[in-house]
PDB file of C-alpha atoms in Angstrom:
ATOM      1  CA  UNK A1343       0.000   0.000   0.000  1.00 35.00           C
ATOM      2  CA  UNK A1344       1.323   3.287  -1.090  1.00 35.00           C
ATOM      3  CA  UNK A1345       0.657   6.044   0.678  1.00 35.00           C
ATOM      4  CA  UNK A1346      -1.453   8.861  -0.785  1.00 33.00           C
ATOM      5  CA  UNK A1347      -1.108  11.789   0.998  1.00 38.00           C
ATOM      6  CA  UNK A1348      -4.553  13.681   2.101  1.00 50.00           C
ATOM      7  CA  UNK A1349      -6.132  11.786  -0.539  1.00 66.00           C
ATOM      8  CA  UNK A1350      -7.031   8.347   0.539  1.00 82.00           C
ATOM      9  CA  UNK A1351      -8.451   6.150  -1.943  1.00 91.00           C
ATOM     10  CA  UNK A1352     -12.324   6.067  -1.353  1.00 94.00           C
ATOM     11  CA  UNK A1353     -14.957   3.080  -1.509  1.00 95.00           C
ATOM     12  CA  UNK A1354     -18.363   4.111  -1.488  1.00 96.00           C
ATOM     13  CA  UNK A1355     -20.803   1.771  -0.711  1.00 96.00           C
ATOM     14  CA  UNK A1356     -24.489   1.751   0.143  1.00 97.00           C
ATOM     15  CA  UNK A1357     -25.227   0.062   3.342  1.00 97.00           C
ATOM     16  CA  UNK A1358     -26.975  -3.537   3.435  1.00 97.00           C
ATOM     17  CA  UNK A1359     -23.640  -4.339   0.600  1.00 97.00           C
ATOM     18  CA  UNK A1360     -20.942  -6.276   0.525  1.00 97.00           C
ATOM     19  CA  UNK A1361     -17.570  -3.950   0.834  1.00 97.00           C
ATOM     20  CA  UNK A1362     -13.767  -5.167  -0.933  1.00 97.00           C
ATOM     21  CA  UNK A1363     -11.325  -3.336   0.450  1.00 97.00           C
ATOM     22  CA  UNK A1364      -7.569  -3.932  -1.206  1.00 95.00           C
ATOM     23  CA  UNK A1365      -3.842  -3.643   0.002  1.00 94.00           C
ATOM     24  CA  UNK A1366      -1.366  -4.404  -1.555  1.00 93.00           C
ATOM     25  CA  UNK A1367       1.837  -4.930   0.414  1.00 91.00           C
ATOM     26  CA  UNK A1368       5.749  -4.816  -0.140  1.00 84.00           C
ATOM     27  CA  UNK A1369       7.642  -7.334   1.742  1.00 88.00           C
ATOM     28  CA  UNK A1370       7.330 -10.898   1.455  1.00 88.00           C
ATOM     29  CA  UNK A1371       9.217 -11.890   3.987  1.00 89.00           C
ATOM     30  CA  UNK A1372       6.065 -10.531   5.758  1.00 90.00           C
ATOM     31  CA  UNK A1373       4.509 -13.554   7.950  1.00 90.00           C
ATOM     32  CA  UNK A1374       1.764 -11.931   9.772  1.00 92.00           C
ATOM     33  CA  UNK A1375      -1.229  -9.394   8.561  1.00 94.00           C
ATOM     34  CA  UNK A1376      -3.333  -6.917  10.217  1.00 95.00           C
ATOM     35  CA  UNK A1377      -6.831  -5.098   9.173  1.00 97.00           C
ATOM     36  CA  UNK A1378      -7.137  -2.192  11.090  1.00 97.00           C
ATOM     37  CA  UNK A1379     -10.634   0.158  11.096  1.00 97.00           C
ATOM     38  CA  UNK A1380      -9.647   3.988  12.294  1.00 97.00           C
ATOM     39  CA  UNK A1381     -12.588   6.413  13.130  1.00 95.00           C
ATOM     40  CA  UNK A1382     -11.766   9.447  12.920  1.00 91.00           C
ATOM     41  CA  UNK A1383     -10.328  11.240  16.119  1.00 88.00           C
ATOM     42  CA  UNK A1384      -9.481   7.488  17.405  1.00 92.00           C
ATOM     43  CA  UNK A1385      -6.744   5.286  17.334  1.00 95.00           C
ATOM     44  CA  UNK A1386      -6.702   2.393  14.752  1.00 97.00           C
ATOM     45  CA  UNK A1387      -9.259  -0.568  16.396  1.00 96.00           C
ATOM     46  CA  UNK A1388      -8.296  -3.788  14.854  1.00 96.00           C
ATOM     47  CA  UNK A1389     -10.573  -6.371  13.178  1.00 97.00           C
ATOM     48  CA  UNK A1390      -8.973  -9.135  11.896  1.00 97.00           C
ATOM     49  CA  UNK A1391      -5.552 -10.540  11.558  1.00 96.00           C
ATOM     50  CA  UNK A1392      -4.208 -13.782   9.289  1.00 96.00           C
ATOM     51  CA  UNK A1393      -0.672 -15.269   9.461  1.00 94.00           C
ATOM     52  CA  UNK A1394       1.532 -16.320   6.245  1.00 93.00           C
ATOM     53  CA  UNK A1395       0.685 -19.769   6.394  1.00 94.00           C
ATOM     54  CA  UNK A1396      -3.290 -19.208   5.787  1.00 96.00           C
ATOM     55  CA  UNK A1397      -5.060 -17.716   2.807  1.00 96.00           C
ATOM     56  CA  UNK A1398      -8.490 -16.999   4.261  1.00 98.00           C
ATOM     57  CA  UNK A1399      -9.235 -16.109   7.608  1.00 98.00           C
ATOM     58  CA  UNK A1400     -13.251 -15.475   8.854  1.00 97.00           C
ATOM     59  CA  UNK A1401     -14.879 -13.400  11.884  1.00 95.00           C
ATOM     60  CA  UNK A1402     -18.143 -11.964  12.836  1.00 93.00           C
ATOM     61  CA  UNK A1403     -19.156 -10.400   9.263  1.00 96.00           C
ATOM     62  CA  UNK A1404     -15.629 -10.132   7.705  1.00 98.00           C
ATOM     63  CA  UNK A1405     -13.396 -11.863   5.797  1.00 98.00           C
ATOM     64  CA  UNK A1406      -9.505 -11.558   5.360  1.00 98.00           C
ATOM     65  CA  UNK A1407      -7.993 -13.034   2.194  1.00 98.00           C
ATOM     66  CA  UNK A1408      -4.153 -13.420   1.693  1.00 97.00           C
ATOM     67  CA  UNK A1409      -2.775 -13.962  -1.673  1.00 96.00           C
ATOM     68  CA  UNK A1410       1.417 -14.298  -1.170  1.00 93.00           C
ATOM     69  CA  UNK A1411       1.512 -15.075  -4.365  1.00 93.00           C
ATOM     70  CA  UNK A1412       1.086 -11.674  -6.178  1.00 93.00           C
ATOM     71  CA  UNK A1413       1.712  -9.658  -2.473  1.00 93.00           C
ATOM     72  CA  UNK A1414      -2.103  -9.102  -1.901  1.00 94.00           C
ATOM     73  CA  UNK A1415      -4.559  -8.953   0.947  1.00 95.00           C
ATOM     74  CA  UNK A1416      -8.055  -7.966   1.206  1.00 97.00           C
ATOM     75  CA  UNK A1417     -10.496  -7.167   3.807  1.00 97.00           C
ATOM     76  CA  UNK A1418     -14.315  -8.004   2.663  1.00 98.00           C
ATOM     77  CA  UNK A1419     -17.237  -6.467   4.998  1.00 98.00           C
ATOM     78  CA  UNK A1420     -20.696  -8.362   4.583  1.00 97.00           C
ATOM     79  CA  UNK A1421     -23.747  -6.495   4.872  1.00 97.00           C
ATOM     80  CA  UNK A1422     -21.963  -2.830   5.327  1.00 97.00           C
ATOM     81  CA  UNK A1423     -23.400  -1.057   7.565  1.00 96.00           C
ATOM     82  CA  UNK A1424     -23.038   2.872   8.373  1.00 96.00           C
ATOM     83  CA  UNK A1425     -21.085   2.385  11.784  1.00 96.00           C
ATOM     84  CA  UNK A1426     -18.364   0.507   9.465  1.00 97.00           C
ATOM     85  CA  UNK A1427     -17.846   4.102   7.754  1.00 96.00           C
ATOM     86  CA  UNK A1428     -13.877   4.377   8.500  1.00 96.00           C
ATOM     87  CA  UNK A1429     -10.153   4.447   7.407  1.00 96.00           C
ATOM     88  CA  UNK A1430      -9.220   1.438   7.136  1.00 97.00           C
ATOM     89  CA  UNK A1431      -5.501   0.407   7.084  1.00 96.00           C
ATOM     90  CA  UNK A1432      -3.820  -2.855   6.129  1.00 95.00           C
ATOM     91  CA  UNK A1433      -0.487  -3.373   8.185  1.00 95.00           C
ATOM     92  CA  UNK A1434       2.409  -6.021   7.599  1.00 93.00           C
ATOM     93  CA  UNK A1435       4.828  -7.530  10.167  1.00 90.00           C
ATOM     94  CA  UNK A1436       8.315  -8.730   8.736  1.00 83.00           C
ATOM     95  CA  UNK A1437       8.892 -12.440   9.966  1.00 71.00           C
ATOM     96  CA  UNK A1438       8.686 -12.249  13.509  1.00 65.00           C
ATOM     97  CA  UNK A1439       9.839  -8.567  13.453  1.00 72.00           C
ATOM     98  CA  UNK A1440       8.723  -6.151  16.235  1.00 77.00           C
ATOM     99  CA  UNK A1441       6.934  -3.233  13.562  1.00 88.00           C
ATOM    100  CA  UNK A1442       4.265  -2.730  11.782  1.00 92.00           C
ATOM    101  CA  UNK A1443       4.489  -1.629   8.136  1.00 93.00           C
ATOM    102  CA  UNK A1444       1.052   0.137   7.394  1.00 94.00           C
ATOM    103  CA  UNK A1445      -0.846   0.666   4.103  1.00 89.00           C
ATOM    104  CA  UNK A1446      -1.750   4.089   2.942  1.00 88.00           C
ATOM    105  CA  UNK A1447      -5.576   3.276   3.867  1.00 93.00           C
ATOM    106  CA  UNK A1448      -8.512   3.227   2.352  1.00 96.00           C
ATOM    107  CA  UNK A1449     -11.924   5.628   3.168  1.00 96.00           C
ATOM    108  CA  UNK A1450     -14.879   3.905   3.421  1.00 97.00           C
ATOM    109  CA  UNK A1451     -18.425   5.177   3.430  1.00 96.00           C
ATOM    110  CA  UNK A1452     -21.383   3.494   3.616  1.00 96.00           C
ATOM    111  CA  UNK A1453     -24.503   5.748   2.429  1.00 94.00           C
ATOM    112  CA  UNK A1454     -28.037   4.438   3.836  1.00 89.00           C
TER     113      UNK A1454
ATOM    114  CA  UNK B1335     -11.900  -0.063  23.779  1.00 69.00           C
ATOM    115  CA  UNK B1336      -8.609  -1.836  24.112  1.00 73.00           C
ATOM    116  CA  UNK B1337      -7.007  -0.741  27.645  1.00 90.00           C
ATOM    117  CA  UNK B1338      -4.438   0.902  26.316  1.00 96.00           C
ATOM    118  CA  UNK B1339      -4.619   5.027  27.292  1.00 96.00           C
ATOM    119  CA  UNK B1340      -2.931   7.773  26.245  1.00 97.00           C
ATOM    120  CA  UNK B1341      -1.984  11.088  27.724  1.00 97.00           C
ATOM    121  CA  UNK B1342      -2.401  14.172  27.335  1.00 97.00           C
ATOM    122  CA  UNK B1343      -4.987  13.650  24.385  1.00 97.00           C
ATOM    123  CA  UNK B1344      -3.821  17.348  23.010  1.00 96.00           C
ATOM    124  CA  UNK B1345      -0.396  19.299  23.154  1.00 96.00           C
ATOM    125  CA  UNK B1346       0.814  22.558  21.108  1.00 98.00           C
ATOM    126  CA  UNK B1347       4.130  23.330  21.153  1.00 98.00           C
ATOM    127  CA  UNK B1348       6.558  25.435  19.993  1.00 98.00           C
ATOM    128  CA  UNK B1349       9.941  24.573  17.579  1.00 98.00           C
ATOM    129  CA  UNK B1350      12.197  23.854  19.768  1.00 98.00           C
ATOM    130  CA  UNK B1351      10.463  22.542  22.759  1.00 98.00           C
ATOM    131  CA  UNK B1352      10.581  19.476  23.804  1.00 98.00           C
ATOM    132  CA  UNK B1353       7.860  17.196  24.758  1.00 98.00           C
ATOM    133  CA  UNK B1354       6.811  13.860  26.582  1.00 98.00           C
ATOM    134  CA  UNK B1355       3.605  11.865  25.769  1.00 98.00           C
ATOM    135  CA  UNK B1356       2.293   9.081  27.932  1.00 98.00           C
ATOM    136  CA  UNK B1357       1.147   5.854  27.649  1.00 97.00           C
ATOM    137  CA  UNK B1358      -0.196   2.683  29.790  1.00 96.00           C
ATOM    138  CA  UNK B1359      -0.474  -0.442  28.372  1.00 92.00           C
ATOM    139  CA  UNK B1360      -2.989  -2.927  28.629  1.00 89.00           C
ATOM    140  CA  UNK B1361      -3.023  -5.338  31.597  1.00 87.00           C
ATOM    141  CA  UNK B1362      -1.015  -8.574  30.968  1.00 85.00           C
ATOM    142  CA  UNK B1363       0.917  -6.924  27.560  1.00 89.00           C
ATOM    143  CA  UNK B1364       4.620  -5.964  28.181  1.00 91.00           C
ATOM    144  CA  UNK B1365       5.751  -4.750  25.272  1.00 93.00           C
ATOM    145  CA  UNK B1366       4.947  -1.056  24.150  1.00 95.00           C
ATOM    146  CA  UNK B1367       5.191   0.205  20.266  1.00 96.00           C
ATOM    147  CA  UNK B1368       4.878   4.039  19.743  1.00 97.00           C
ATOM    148  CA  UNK B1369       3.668   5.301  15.994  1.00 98.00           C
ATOM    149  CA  UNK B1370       3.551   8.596  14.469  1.00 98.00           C
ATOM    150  CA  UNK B1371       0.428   9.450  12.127  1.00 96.00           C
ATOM    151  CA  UNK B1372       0.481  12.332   9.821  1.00 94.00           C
ATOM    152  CA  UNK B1373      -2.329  13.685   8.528  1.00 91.00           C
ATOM    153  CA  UNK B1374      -4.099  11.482   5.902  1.00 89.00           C
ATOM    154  CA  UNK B1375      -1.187   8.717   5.974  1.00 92.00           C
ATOM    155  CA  UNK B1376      -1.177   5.436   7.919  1.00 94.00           C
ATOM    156  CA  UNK B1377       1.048   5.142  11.345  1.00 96.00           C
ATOM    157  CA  UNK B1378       4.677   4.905  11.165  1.00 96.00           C
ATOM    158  CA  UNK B1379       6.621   2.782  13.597  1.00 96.00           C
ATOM    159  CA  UNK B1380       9.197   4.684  15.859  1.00 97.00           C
ATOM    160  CA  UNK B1381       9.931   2.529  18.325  1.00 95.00           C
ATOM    161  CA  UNK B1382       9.043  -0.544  20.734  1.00 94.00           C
ATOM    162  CA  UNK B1383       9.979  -1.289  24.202  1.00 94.00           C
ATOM    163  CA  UNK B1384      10.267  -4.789  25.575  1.00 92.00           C
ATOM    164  CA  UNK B1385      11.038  -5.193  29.298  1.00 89.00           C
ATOM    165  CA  UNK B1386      12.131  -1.272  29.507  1.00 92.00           C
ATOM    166  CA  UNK B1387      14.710  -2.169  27.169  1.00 93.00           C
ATOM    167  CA  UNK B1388      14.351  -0.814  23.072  1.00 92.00           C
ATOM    168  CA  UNK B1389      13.477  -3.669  21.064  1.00 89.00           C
ATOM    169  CA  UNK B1390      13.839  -2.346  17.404  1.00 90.00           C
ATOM    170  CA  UNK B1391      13.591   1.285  15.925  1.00 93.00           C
ATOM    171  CA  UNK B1392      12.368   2.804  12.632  1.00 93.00           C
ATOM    172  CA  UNK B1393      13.447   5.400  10.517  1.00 94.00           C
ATOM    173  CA  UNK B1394      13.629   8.336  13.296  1.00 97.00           C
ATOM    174  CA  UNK B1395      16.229  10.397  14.676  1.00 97.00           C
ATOM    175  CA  UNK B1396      17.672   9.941  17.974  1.00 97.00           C
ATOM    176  CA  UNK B1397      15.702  13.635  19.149  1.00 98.00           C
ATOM    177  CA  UNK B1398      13.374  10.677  19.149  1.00 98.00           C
ATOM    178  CA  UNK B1399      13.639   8.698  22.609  1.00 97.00           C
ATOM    179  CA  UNK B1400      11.853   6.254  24.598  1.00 97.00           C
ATOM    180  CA  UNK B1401      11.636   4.799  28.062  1.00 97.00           C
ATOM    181  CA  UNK B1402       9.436   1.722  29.510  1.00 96.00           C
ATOM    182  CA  UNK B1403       8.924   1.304  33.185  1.00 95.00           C
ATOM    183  CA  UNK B1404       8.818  -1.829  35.591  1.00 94.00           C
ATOM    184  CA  UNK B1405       5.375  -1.902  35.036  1.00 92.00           C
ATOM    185  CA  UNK B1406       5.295  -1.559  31.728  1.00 93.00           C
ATOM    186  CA  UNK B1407       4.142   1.952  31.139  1.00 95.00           C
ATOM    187  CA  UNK B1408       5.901   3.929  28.576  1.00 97.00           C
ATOM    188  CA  UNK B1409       6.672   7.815  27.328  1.00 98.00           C
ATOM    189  CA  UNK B1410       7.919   9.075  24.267  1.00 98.00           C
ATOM    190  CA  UNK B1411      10.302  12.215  24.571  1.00 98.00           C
ATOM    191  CA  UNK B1412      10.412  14.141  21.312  1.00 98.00           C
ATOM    192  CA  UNK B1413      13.426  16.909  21.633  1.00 98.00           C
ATOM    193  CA  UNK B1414      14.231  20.256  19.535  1.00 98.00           C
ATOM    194  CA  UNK B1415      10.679  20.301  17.819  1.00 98.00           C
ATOM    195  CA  UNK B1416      10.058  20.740  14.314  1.00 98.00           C
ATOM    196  CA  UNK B1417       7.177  21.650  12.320  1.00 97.00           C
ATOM    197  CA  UNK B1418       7.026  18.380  10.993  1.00 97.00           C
ATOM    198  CA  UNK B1419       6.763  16.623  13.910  1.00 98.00           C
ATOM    199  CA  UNK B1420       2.909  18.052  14.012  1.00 97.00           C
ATOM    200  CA  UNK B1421       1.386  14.357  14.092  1.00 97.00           C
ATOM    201  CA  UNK B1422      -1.064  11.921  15.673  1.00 97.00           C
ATOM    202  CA  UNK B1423       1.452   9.926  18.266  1.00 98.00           C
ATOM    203  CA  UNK B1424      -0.229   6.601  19.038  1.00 98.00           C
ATOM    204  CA  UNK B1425       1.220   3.309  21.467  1.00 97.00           C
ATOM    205  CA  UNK B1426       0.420  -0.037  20.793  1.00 96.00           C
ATOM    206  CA  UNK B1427       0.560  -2.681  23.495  1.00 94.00           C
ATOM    207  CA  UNK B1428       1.200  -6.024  22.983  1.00 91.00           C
ATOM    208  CA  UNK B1429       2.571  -9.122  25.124  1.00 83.00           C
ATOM    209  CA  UNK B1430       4.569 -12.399  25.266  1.00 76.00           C
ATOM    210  CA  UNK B1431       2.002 -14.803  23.175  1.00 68.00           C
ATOM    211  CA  UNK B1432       0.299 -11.521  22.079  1.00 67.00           C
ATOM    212  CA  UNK B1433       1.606 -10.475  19.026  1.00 78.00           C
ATOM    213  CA  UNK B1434      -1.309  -8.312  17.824  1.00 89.00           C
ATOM    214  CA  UNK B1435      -0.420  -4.768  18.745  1.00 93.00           C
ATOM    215  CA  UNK B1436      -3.750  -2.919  20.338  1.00 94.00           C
ATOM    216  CA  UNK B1437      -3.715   0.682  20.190  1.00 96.00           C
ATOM    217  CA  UNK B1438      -4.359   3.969  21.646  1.00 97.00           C
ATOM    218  CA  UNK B1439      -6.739   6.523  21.208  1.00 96.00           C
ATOM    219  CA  UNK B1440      -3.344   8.165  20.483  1.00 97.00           C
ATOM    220  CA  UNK B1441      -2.169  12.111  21.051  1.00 98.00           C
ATOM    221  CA  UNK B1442      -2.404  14.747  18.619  1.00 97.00           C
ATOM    222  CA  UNK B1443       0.773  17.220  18.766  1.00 98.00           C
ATOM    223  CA  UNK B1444       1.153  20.632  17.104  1.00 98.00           C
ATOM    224  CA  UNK B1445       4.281  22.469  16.905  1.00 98.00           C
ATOM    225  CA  UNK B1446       3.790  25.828  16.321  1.00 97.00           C
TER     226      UNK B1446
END
């Protein structure tokens, strides 16, 4: 994920959809993955996380997919709803390493 | 919320000055990571602190220091302040077995 400045990519969806959010990351000596959802004011609230060694990863109403193959992850949100109306960032963690290596981000906004 | 708190939530400063920002970790995590989030771009890592000891350090100066304490609190001391250190400084706590790092609602500097 590159980073964009004060522009952050935007996905506009209206609420009841499903929402794709992509990231695609640098390093692949990367083993471990991180979907974070930042409101605005707050700090970044994490959702979901998937190691190297998986390619799909479920919770409650998202899914994380990891693709190693072309450096890809992506967060899907079923049934977006307004409250899911964020930044959200992917972040990457370089074998065992201590940091994170964060996306850009991506604006979502869910219209009703 | 995660446990993790911040302090003070809002500083403005003047070039020059130094500053120190606050932050407890949440029960049971001992290891402290401390981001800095311009506007519009995701967090970059600093620093992290692993049994009050630094445990890895990003691109940053050394104006840029650190300390952890026996129970596992940390600050972040920021000396001869530049514009460009205006930012959103957020911590991260995260623990032996732990390795997802759970963040802050994070302090918002301003150097004047």
């Amino acid at each position: 994920g590159e980073s964009v400045g004060l522009h952050l990519p935007t996905l506009s969806v209206q609420e009841g959809d499903n929402s794709i959010i992509n990231c695609a990351y640098s390093n692949s000596a990367s083993d471990y993955f991180i979907w974070y959802k930042q409101e605005s004011g707050k700090g970044p609230q994490f959702i979901i996380d998937i190691r190297s060694n998986m390619d799909k990863r479920q919770g409650q109403r998202v899914t994380v997919l990891l693709n190693k193959t072309v450096k890809h992850l992506s967060l899907q949100i079923a049934a977006t709803q307004p409250g899911d109306s964020a930044v959200y960032f992917c972040a990457e963690r370089e074998n065992a390493g201590n940091m994170l290596t964060f996306g850009g981000g991506t604006r979502l906004m869910v219209k009703p | 919320e995660t446990g993790v708190t911040q302090s003070p939530t809002h500083l403005i400063k003047t070039r020059g000055q130094q500053v120190t920002l606050r932050c407890s970790s949440q029960s049971g995590h001992n290891t402290v990571s401390w981001y800095q989030q311009a506007l519009g771009q995701g967090p970059q890592f600093i620093f992290q602190y692993y049994r009050e000891e630094e445990n890895g350090r990003g691109n940053f100066p050394p104006r840029f220091s650190g300390l952890q304490f026996p129970n596992y609190s940390s600050e972040l001391n920021v000396n001869a302040l530049e514009l460009d250190d205006s930012a959103l400084y957020l911590c991260a706590s995260s623990g032996t077995g732990v390795e997802t790092q759970y963040f802050g609602p994070g302090t918002r500097l301003l150097v004047l």
